[in-house]
Structures are given as structure tokens and as C-alpha cells.
Amino acid sequence: MDTIKFANGKQLPLEMHKVRIVQKLGLPPVERRLEAVNEAGNNTFLLTNRDIFLDMLTDSGVNAMSDNQLAAMMVADDSYAGSATFTRLEDKLREIFGTQFFLPAHQGRACEHILALTFIKPGNVIPMNFHFTTAKAHFTRMGGVVEELVVDEGRKPVSDFPFKGNFDLDKLRALIKKEGAGNIPFIRIESGTNLIGGQPLSLENMLAVSKIARENGIITVIDASLWQDNLFFIKKREEACRNMTTREITRAMADAMDIIYFSARKLGAARGGGMCMRSKELCERMKELVPMFEGFLTYGGMSVREMEAMTVGLEETMDEDVISQGPQFIEYMCNELDRQGVPVILPAGGLGCHLDALRFLPHVPQTQYPAGALGAALFIAGGIRGMERGTISEQREPDGSERLAEMELLRLALPRRVFTLSQVEYAIDRIVWLFRNREIVGGLKFVEEPSVLRFFFGRLAPVDDWQEKLARRFRADFGESL
Ligand code: F0G
């Protein structure tokens, strides 16, 4: 369903659900927020929930579940092997994707681990529209080289191109020609392309990639973790799909792919993951790794309750009202911020709203991590936790020099059906306030820098006393009223 037109002329997203279970939130005063962000080494991963008002770190495993999902969890059939719960999940995946075989895994990156172990040899090249951190880590760990082939529009922060996650098909053909199909174990297609702002691919583009792959005898692997958002955008933005149902679009996507894997922390609004395929041979190649690393073939490391919730969640993903919620709230947030001059990634994608820190804080050099600094500043300004997706999330070059990210983004995820419109309005208000006071915000420097995955564990400090100044300005503007 579309956003609702109000008599006062406003066009607003409308919650298509009622809230029946709630969790109390606290909003600590600005002085405590300043203290907490420093206790956390200015790394939002290290904050603790009791200090956080709006947790916009991720949409992973924190989406609101429906009454039917919770009810289904109570009838879960717990057994090590042959559980009826697994059969129900397998049947649902067959129905939706038309794929005969399903291998369960405890979450998305576990699928990437199995894919990497099965298919990748040192020196292999894996083309993809854009990398995701865990996929890249697993593929490069096996000696693979990741090639990103997203269209140029995908790398532009602001554009009116509706499918910024599309592959550049000419680049794909050229890469296959250069490498030879034999050196390409598979093409990875990421739906709802996470790291460029949750941007979708068109069905047309997916079909074209699949055609090129099939002509060259290369396997296609889609990461469907963010399929629900991508599906919604195809339905809304792709002319040729306007009259197709969500099921028809999903089936057309699935028919074009050899392997579909997903994080059920996103797709299916539960916790877990797995891989679907039509080919028995492909299934057999990966099958034995599941009991070795994940768990027996009928649970793969997941709890049966989560599998029941996932089965219902997958069915609900076919409901346009359900999948419209995330993108519509995100679009509202992005467009409001844009209207007030705040630099955001446009058009709005799925997953969350992405602030463009390079334009938000042009005075902070990239070596002082503008996206990380913006994350710390927004926490001070509003108790809002985002996720740095910029240079801190990169790894240093082998010679120890800093690898500057192409984009410096602060991701503000909107877990599905979790926040109300007034909470989104609050976030917008604090971001706008911060933007008006942006000259106060300075950079960060590492004080503890782990050699791997530094964005998870690293600790940073402000380069000077800008955070105290920001807290004082906040106190002066908002007084005692928090
Ligand atoms: N692929 C995509 C596109 C993802 O966004 C994620 C996780 C994964 C794979 C890995 O799945 O977490 O279940 O192992 N994204 C989370 C995020 C972590 O915050 O965006 P996982």
C-alpha cells in the first residue's frame, strides 16, 4: 500500500500494524551520553543498550515479529533430526522460490563460509555488484579476489536512478572475457545492496546477469538477505513488474539464480539463514559442510522456534503491506532530511537512512574518520546509535597505510516495524540540529586498533575537546528539557 494522504496535504507513511508488546526505553541526559560514548571508545558497537534511546545500529535480528510468528514459535517441534518444523520451513521455501533443496545455516555469513569453502580456489575472481563485509572476508580468506561491478550511478551519493544496485553488464562481460569463465567460480548478486545504502537491482538486470552467466557456464548466487526491500522497490519502480504479484517477481528472480542464500536475521524477520537450490548436484557439493560447521541437516545451528518464526516471516514477506513499511519510513526520513539541507544518500533505499559524512562534515579530514565522528556526535546529540560505514570499516593496506573508503556513511537502520513516526521525527530533529551545529564536530583518532575487524572492537578518542563543546551547545539550546 502507498503512503497516506492527509487532509492537511501531508503524505505520510502509516503503520499497518498495532503494537501489542512494548519495551521500555530511557533517554539519558546529554552529560551521560557524552560519558557513555567515551566509555565505548567512540565506537557505537561498544555502547550498551541501557544508554541508548534509538538503536539504529542494524536491522539484523532486531525486526519486530508478528503475532503469528510468535504463535508459531510455540508449536515448534524440537528434535535433533527430522523435525516437523524443518519440513514446514523447507516446504515454504519450495513454495516461494520453487527450489527443491534447502541447506540450513545459523546465519548469513555461515552460508558465505560454506560457499567459499566449496567453490573458491586461490586466485579465483568473484564478480559482484558490491561487496558485503562478511562475504568479502570469507571469499578473500580462501584466496579469492572480489571485483565490484556496480553501475556508476551506484557510487554517486545523490542520483535519481531507481536501481543503483544494478550490475554494469559491459563490465561483467569484459571481466569474464579477461579472466575466462574457468577462473570465476560464481557471480554473487546482492539484493538490496547493503553498503551503498540498501540500493536495489532491477529484475531486468538480474535476468541479464543470469543470461550472461548461463551463456558462460558460470553459477549465479544471489544474496537475498535484503530481498524484501528489493522486492518492494521492483514492484514500485520497475514498470514491467507493476502488474506482477510479489510472488511472481520472487519466482522470476529465483528461476534465474542457481543458489539463493540469505540471513534470516533480515529476510523472514527471525534469526538464522540458509541456502536454496534447484540442483541436487550443487546441494550435494555443499551438504557435508553443514553438519560439520553448523548442525545437523534439519536445523543447521538454528533453534526450532526461530525456524517456525522464519516460515511465517517468509510468508509475510509476500505481503506488500508488510514489506512496504521499512522503505516508506526510510523514504520519509531521507526526504525530510534532504528537504532541510542534510546530505543523505538518495534515492532512499532499504535497511536505513544513510547520512553522507563527507558532505555533512567537509572540514573533518578522511584520515580523522568523518563517519565515525558523526556517529559519536549523533549519539551525544540524541542518544541515537548508528553504524559507521566508512574508512573505519575498511582494513589497512598491507603496508599499514590507511585505505580511505569511497563513501563515508553513517547508517541509521530502521529495523522493520520497530520505530513509530514520532521516534523517526525525533531522529530527524536531532540530525538537523547537529547539521546546524556541524562546525563544532571534529575528528577521531584510534587509541586501540585491532588488526582485523577494527570497526567491531577498535577504540577511538576525539582529536580535541569538540565533544564537550557539542554537549554544552546542546545544553544551551535545549536547557533542562531533554
Ligand atoms: N549479506 C548481507 C547483504 C548482509 O546485510 C548481512 C548482514 C549478511 C550477508 C551476513 O548475515 O549477519 O546473518 O551473518 N548484515 C548485518 C548488517 C550484519 O548489520 O547489515 P549474518
mmCIF file of C-alpha atoms and ligand atoms in Angstrom, residues 45 57-60 106-112 131-135 188 190-195 223-226 261-266 272-273 351 387 389 411 413 456, ligand 1:
data_model
loop_
_atom_site.group_PDB
_atom_site.id
_atom_site.type_symbol
_atom_site.label_atom_id
_atom_site.label_comp_id
_atom_site.label_asym_id
_atom_site.label_seq_id
_atom_site.Cartn_x
_atom_site.Cartn_y
_atom_site.Cartn_z
ATOM 1 C CA PHE A 45 29.358 -1.219 18.595
ATOM 2 C CA LEU A 57 22.769 0.182 14.515
ATOM 3 C CA THR A 58 21.259 -2.518 12.318
ATOM 4 C CA ASP A 59 18.130 -4.221 11.075
ATOM 5 C CA SER A 60 19.733 -7.609 11.725
ATOM 6 C CA HIS A 106 22.991 -20.470 11.657
ATOM 7 C CA GLN A 107 23.141 -17.107 9.856
ATOM 8 C CA GLY A 108 24.068 -15.424 6.577
ATOM 9 C CA ARG A 109 27.839 -15.427 6.988
ATOM 10 C CA ALA A 110 27.748 -19.172 7.639
ATOM 11 C CA CYS A 111 26.348 -19.609 4.114
ATOM 12 C CA GLU A 112 29.201 -17.461 2.816
ATOM 13 C CA HIS A 131 30.799 -6.491 -1.605
ATOM 14 C CA PHE A 132 29.392 -7.079 1.828
ATOM 15 C CA THR A 133 31.918 -7.229 4.686
ATOM 16 C CA THR A 134 31.302 -10.860 5.715
ATOM 17 C CA ALA A 135 31.119 -12.163 2.121
ATOM 18 C CA ARG A 188 27.436 -13.010 -6.450
ATOM 19 C CA GLU A 190 23.480 -8.836 -3.724
ATOM 20 C CA SER A 191 19.847 -7.764 -3.477
ATOM 21 C CA GLY A 192 19.190 -4.511 -1.601
ATOM 22 C CA THR A 193 22.895 -3.728 -1.890
ATOM 23 C CA ASN A 194 23.797 -3.010 1.729
ATOM 24 C CA LEU A 195 26.986 -0.954 1.684
ATOM 25 C CA ASP A 223 22.422 -12.896 -1.500
ATOM 26 C CA ALA A 224 18.724 -12.469 -0.720
ATOM 27 C CA SER A 225 19.183 -11.098 2.814
ATOM 28 C CA LEU A 226 17.624 -7.786 1.809
ATOM 29 C CA TYR A 261 21.281 -17.656 0.281
ATOM 30 C CA PHE A 262 20.071 -15.373 2.999
ATOM 31 C CA SER A 263 20.430 -14.097 6.516
ATOM 32 C CA ALA A 264 17.092 -14.776 8.203
ATOM 33 C CA ARG A 265 18.023 -12.078 10.687
ATOM 34 C CA LYS A 266 16.762 -9.864 7.861
ATOM 35 C CA GLY A 272 19.122 -17.925 11.122
ATOM 36 C CA GLY A 273 19.833 -18.458 7.466
ATOM 37 C CA LEU A 351 17.551 -1.037 5.506
ATOM 38 C CA MET A 387 26.804 2.394 12.385
ATOM 39 C CA ARG A 389 30.245 2.604 7.167
ATOM 40 C CA ARG A 411 23.942 4.235 8.568
ATOM 41 C CA ALA A 413 18.960 1.444 10.270
ATOM 42 C CA PHE A 456 33.900 -4.017 15.795
HETATM 43 N N1 F0G B 1 24.630 -10.337 3.440
HETATM 44 C C1 F0G B 1 24.099 -9.129 3.656
HETATM 45 C C2 F0G B 1 23.627 -8.310 2.495
HETATM 46 C C3 F0G B 1 24.010 -8.639 4.961
HETATM 47 O O1 F0G B 1 23.493 -7.424 5.160
HETATM 48 C C4 F0G B 1 24.452 -9.429 6.028
HETATM 49 C C5 F0G B 1 24.423 -8.930 7.397
HETATM 50 C C6 F0G B 1 24.992 -10.694 5.754
HETATM 51 C C7 F0G B 1 25.054 -11.119 4.441
HETATM 52 C C8 F0G B 1 25.517 -11.580 6.847
HETATM 53 O O2 F0G B 1 24.436 -12.135 7.522
HETATM 54 O O3 F0G B 1 24.685 -11.244 9.862
HETATM 55 O O4 F0G B 1 23.222 -13.224 9.348
HETATM 56 O O5 F0G B 1 25.678 -13.437 9.239
HETATM 57 N N2 F0G B 1 24.243 -7.717 7.699
HETATM 58 C C9 F0G B 1 24.150 -7.159 9.036
HETATM 59 C C10 F0G B 1 24.043 -5.661 8.978
HETATM 60 C C11 F0G B 1 25.232 -7.609 9.957
HETATM 61 O O6 F0G B 1 24.072 -5.027 10.035
HETATM 62 O O7 F0G B 1 23.866 -5.088 7.895
HETATM 63 P P1 F0G B 1 24.527 -12.519 9.086
#
